[in-house]
PDB file of C-alpha atoms in Angstrom:
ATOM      1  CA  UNK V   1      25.513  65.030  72.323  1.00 77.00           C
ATOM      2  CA  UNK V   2      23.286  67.577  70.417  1.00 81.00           C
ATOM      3  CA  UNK V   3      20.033  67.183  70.444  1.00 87.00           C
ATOM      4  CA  UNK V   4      16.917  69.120  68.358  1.00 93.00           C
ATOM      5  CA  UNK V   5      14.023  70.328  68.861  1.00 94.00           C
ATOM      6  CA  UNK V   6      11.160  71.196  67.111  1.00 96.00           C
ATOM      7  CA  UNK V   7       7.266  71.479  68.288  1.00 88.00           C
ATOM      8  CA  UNK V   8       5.766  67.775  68.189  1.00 83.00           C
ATOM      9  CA  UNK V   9       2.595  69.364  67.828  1.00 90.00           C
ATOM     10  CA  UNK V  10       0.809  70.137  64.463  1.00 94.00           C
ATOM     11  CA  UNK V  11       0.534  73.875  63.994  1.00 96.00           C
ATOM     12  CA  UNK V  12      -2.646  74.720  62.598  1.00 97.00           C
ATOM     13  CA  UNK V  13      -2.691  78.646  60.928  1.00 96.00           C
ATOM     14  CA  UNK V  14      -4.954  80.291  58.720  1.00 97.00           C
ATOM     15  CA  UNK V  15      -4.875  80.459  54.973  1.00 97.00           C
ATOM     16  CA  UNK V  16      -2.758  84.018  54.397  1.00 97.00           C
ATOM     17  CA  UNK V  17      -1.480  84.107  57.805  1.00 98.00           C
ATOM     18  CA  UNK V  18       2.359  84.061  58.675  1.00 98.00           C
ATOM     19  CA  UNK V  19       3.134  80.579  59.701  1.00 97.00           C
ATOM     20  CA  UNK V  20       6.227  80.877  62.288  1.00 97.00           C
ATOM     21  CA  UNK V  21       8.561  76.688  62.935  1.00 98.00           C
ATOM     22  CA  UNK V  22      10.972  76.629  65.607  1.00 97.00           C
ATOM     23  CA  UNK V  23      14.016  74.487  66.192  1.00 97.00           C
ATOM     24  CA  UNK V  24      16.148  74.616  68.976  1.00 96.00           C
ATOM     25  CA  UNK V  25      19.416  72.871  69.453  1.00 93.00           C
ATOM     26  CA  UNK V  26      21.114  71.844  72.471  1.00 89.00           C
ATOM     27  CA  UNK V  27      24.733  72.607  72.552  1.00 82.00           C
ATOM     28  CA  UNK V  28      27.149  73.918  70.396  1.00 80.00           C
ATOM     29  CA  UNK V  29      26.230  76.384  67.520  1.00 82.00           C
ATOM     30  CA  UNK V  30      26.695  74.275  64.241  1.00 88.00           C
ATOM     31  CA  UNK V  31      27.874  75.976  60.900  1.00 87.00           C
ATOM     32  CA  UNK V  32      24.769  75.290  59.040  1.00 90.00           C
ATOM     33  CA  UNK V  33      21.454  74.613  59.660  1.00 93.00           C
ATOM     34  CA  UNK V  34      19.006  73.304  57.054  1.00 95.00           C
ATOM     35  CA  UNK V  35      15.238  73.314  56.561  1.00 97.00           C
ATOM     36  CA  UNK V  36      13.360  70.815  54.654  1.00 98.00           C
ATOM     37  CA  UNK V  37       9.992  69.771  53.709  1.00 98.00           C
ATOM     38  CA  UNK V  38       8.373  67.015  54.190  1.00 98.00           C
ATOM     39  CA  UNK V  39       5.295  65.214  52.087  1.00 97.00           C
ATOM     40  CA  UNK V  40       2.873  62.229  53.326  1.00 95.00           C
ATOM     41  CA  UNK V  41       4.550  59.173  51.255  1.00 94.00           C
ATOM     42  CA  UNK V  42       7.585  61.345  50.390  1.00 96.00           C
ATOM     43  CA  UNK V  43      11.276  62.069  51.143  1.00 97.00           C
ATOM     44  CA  UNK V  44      12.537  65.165  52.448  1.00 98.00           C
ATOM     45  CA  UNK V  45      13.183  68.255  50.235  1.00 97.00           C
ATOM     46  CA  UNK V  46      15.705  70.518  50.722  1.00 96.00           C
ATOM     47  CA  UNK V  47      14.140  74.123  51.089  1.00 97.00           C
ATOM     48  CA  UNK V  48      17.120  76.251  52.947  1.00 96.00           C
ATOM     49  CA  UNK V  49      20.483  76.632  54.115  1.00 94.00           C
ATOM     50  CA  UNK V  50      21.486  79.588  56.684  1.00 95.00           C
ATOM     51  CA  UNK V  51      25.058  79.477  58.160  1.00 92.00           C
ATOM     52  CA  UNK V  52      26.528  80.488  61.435  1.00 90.00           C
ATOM     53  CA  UNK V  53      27.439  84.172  60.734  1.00 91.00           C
ATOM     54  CA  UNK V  54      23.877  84.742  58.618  1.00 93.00           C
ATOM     55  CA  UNK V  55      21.492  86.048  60.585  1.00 88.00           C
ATOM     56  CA  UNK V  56      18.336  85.899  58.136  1.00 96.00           C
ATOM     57  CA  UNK V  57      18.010  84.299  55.037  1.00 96.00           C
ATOM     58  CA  UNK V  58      14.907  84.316  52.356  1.00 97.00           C
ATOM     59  CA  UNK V  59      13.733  82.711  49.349  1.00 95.00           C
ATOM     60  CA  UNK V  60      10.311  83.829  48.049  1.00 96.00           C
ATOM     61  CA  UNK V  61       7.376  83.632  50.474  1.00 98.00           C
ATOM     62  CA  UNK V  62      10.128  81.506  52.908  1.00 98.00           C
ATOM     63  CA  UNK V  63      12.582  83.272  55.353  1.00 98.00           C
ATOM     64  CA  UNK V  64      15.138  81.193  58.185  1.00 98.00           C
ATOM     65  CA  UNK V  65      16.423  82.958  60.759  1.00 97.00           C
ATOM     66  CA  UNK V  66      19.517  82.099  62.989  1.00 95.00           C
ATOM     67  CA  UNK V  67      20.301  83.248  66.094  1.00 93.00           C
ATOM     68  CA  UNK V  68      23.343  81.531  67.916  1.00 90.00           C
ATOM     69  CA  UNK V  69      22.968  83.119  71.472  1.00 91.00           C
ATOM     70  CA  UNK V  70      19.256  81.830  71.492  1.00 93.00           C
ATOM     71  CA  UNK V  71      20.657  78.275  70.334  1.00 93.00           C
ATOM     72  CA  UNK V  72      17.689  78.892  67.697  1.00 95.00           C
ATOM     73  CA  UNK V  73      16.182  79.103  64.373  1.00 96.00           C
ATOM     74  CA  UNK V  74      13.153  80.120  63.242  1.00 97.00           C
ATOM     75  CA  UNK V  75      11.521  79.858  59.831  1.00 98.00           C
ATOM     76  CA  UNK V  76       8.502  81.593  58.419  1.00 98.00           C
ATOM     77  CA  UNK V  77       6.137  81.189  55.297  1.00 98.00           C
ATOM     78  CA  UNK V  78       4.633  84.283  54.492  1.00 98.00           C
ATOM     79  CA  UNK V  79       1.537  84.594  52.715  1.00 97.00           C
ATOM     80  CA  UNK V  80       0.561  80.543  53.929  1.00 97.00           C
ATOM     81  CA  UNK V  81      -1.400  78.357  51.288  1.00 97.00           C
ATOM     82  CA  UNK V  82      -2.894  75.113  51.445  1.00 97.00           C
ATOM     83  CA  UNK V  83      -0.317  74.065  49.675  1.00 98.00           C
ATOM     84  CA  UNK V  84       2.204  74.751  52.584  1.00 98.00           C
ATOM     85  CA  UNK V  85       0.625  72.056  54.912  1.00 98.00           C
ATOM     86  CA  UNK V  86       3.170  69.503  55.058  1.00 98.00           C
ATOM     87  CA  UNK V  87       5.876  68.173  57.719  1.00 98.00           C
ATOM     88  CA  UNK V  88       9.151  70.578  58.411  1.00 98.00           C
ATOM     89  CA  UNK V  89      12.439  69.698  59.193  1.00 98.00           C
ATOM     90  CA  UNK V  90      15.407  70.946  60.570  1.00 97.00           C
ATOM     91  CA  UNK V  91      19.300  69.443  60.439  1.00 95.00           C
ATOM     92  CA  UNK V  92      22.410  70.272  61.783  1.00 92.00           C
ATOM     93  CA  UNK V  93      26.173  68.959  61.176  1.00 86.00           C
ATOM     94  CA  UNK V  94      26.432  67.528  64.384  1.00 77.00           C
ATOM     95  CA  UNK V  95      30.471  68.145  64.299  1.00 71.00           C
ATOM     96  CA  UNK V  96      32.595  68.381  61.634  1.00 59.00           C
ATOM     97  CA  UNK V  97      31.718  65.068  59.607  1.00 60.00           C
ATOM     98  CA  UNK V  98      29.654  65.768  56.731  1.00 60.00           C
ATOM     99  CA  UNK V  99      26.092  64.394  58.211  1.00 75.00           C
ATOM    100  CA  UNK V 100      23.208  65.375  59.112  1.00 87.00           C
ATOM    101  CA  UNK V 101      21.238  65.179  62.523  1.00 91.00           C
ATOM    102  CA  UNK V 102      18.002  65.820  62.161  1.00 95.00           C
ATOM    103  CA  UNK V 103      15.072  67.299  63.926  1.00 96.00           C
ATOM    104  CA  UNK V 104      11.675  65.206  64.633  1.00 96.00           C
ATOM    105  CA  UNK V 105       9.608  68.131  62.029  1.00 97.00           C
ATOM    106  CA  UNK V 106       6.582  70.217  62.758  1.00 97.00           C
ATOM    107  CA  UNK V 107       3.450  69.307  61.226  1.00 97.00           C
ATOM    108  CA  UNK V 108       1.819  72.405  59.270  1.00 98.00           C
ATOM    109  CA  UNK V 109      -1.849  72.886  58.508  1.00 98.00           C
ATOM    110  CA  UNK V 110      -3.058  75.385  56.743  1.00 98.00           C
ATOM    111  CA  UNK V 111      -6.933  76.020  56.272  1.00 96.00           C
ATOM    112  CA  UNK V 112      -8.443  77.796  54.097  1.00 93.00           C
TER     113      UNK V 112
ATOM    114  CA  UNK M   1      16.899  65.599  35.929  1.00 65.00           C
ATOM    115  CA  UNK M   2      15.818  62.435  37.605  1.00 82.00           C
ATOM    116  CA  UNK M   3      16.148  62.459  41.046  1.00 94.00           C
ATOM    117  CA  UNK M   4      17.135  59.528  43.557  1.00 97.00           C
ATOM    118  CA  UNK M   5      15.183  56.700  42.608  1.00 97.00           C
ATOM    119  CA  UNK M   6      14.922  53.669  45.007  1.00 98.00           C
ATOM    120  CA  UNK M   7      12.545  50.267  44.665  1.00 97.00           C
ATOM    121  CA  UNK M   8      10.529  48.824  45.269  1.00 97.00           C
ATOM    122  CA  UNK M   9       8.130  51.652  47.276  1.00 97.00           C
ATOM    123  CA  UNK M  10       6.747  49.132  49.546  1.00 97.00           C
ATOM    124  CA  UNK M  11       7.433  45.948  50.998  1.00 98.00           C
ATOM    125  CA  UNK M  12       5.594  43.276  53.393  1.00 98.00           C
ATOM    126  CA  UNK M  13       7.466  40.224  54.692  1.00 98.00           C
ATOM    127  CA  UNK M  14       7.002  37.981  57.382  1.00 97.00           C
ATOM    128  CA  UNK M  15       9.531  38.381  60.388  1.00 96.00           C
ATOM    129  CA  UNK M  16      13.027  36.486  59.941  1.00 97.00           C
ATOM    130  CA  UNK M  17      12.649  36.826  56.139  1.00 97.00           C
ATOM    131  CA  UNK M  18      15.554  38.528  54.136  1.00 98.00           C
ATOM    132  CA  UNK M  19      14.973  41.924  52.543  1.00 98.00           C
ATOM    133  CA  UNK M  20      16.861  44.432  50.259  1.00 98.00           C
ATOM    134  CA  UNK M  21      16.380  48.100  48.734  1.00 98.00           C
ATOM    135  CA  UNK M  22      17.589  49.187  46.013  1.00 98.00           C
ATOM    136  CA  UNK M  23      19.102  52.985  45.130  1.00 98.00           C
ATOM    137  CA  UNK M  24      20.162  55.034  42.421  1.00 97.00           C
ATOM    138  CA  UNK M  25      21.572  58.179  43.200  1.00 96.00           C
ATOM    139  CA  UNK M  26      21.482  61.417  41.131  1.00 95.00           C
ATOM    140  CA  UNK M  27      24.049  61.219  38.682  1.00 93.00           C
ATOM    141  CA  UNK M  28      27.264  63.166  39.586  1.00 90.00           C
ATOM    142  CA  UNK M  29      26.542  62.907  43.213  1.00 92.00           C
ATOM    143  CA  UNK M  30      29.784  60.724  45.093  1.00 90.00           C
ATOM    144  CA  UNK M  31      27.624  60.647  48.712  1.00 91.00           C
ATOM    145  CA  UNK M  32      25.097  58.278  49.033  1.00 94.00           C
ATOM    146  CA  UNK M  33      23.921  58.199  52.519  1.00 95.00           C
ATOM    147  CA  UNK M  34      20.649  55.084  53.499  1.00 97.00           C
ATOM    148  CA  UNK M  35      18.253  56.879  56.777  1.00 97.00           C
ATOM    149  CA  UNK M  36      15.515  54.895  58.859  1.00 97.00           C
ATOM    150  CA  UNK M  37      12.736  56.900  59.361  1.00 98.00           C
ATOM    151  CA  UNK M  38      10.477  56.157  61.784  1.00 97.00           C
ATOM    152  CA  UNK M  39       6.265  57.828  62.148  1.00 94.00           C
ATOM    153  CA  UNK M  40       6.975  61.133  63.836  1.00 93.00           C
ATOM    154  CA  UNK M  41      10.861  61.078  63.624  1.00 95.00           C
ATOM    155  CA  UNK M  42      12.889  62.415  61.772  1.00 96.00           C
ATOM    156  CA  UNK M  43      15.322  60.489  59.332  1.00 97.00           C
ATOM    157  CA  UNK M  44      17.919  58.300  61.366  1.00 95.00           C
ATOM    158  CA  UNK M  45      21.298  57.374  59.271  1.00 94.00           C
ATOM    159  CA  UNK M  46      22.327  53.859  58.967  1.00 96.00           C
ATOM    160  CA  UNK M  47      25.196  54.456  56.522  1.00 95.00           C
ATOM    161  CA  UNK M  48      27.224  57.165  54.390  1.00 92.00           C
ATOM    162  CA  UNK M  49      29.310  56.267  51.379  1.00 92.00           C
ATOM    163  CA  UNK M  50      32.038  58.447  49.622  1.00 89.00           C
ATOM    164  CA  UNK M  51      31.984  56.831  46.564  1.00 89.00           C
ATOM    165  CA  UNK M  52      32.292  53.086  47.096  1.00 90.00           C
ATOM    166  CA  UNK M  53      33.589  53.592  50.466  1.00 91.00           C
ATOM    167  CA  UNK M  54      31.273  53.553  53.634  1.00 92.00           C
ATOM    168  CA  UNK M  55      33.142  56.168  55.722  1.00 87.00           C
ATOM    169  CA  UNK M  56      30.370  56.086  58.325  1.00 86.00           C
ATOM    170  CA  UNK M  57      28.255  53.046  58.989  1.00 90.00           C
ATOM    171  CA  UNK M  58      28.408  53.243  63.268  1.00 87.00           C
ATOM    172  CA  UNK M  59      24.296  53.373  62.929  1.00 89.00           C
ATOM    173  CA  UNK M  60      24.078  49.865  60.981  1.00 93.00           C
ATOM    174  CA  UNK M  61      23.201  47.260  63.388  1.00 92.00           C
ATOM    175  CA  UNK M  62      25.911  44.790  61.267  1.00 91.00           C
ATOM    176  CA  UNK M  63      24.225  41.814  62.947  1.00 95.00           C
ATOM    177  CA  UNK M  64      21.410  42.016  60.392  1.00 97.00           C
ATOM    178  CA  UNK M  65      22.525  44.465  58.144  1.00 97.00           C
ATOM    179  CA  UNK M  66      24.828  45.000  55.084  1.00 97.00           C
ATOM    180  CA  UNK M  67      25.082  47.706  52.209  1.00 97.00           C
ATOM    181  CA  UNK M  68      27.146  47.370  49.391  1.00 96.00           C
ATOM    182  CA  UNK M  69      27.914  49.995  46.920  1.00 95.00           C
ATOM    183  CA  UNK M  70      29.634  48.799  43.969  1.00 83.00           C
ATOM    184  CA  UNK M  71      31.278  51.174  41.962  1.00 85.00           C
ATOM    185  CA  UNK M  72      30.513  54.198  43.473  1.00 83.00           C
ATOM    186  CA  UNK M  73      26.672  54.389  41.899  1.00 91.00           C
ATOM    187  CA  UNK M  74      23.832  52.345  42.941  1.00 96.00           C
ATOM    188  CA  UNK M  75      23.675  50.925  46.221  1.00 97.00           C
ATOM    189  CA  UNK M  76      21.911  47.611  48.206  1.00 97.00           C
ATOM    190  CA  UNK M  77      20.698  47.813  51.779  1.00 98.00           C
ATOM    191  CA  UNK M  78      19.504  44.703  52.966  1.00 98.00           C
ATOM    192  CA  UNK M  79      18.401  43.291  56.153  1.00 98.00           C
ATOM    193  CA  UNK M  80      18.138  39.294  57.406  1.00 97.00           C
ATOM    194  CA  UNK M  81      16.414  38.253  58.952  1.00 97.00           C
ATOM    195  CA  UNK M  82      14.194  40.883  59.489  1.00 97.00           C
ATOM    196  CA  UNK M  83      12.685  41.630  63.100  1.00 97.00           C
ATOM    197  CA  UNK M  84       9.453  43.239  63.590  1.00 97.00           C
ATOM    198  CA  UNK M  85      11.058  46.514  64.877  1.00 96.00           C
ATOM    199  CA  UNK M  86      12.105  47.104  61.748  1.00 97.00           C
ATOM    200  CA  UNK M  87       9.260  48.623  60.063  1.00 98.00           C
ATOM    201  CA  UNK M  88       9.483  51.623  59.244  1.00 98.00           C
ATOM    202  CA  UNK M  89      10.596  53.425  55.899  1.00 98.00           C
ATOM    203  CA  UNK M  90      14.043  53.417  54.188  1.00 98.00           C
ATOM    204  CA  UNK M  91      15.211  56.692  52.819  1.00 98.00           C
ATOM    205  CA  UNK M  92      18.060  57.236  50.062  1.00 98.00           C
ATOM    206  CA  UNK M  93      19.643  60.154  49.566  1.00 96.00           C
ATOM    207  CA  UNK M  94      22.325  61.793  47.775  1.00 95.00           C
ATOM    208  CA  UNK M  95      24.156  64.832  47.454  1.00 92.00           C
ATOM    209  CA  UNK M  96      26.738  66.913  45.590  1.00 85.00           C
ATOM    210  CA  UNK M  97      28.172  69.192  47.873  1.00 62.00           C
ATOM    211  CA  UNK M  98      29.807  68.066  51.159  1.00 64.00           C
ATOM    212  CA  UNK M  99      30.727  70.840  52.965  1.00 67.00           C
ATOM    213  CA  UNK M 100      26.927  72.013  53.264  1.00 65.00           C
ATOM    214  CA  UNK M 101      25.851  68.588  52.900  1.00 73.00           C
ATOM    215  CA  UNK M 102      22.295  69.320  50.688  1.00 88.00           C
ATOM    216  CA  UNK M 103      21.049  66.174  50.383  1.00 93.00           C
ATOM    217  CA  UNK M 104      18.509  64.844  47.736  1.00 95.00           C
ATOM    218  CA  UNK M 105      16.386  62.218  48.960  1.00 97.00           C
ATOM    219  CA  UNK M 106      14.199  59.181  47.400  1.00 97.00           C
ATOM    220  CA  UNK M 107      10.778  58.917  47.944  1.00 97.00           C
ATOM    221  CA  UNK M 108      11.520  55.752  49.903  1.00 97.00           C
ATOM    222  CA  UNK M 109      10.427  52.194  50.869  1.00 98.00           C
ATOM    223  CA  UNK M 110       7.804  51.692  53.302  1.00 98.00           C
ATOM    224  CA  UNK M 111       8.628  47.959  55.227  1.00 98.00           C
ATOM    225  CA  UNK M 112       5.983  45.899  56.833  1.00 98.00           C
ATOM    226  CA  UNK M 113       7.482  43.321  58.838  1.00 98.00           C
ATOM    227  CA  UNK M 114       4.685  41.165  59.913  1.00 97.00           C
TER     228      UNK M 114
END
C-alpha cells in the first residue's frame, strides 16, 4: 500500500533562510499531492495543491515541487519568518477514492 | 466565512465511559470526513460522508464506534465505552471539491481517557 514520508525530525533554519520539506511516497505516482500546515492546538490548513503533470508550483514566499521519477516532492518557504515555524504536511489520493493519506509532517523552526 | 466548527475542544473521561463530538461543516460543503490524530502522526480517517451517506467508514472500529450524519450537515462521532488508547484528538473536516479533495479542517477535540 502507499506509504509517506516526511523527515520525523524538526528542521531548525535561520530567520531569512530558504527552508527546504521533503515527502517521499512509496509506490505509484498519485494525481495530486497536497501540502498543509499545521498549528500547536490546531487543524490542518490547506496551503497547496500540485498535480501529476506540474512540475513546480508557487504561491507567494511558498513553492511545491513534483517530481514523479524521484517518487518526490519538495516544498520551500522562501524568505523564512518566525511565523513559518509550525508542523507540515503532505497527502496523497491513495487511489482513485476521494481521500486523503497523509504524511506524519515535518516540524519547522525558525529562529530569529 | 465560518469555518468547521466542532465541540467541545477538550474532553476528559474515565475509561469505559461514553463520549461524542460534535461537527458543523462549512456551509455548502457535501463531504464531511472525522480523522484521529495521534502526537507525531499525521491525521488517520475514521469515516467519510457524501452527504448523509458514509461511503467510507472501513477505519471505524464499529465495535465502539458510530457516526451519524443527519441530513447531510452536522455530524456525531461517538465512542462507548471508551478505552484508554483512545486519546488522542478528533479532527473534522470538510470540503467542497472532490476531485482534488481540499479539505477544511476543525480545530478539533483533544480526548483524555483516563
Amino acid at each position: 500500500s502507499q506509504k509517506i514520508e516526511q523527515n520525523s525530525e524538526a528542521l531548525n533554519i535561520q530567520e531569512g533562510k530558504t527552508a527546504t520539506l521533503t515527502c517521499n511516497y512509496t509506490n505509484y505516482s498519485p494525481a495530486y499531492l497536497q501540502w498543509y500546515r499545521q498549528d500547536p492546538g490546531r487543524g490542518p490548513v490547506f496551503l497547496l495543491l500540485i498535480r501529476e503533470n506540474e512540475k513546480e508550483k508557487r504561491k507567494e514566499r511558498l513553492k511545491v515541487t513534483f517530481d514523479t521519477t524521484l517518487k518526490q516532492s519538495l516544498f520551500h518557504i522562501t524568505a523564512s519568518q518566525p511565523a513559518d515555524s509550525a508542523t507540515y504536511l503532505c497527502a496523497l489520493p491513495p487511489d482513485s477514492n476521494y481521500q486523503l493519506i497523509w504524511g506524519a509532517g515535518t516540524k519547522l523552526i525558525i529562529k530569529p | 466565512e465560518a469555518g468547521v466548527v466542532q465541540s467541545p475542544r477538550y474532553k476528559i473521561i474515565e475509561k469505559k465511559q461514553p463520549v461524542a463530538f460534535w461537527c458543523n461543516p462549512i456551509s455548502g460543503h457535501n463531504t464531511l470526513y472525522w480523522y484521529l490524530q495521534n502526537l507525531g502522526q499525521g491525521p488517520e480517517l475514521l469515516i467519510r460522508y457524501e452527504n448523509e451517506e458514509a461511503v467510507d467508514d472501513s477505519q471505524l472500529p464499529k465495535d465502539r464506534f458510530s457516526a451519524e450524519r443527519l441530513k447531510g450537515v452536522d455530524s456525531t462521532l461517538k465512542i462507548q465505552p471508551a478505552e484508554l488508547g483512545d486519546s488522542a484528538v478528533y479532527l473534522c473536516a470538510s470540503s467542497l471539491d472532490s476531485s482534488t479533495d481540499t479539505q477544511y479542517f476543525g480545530p478539533g477535540t483533544r480526548l483524555t481517557v483516563l
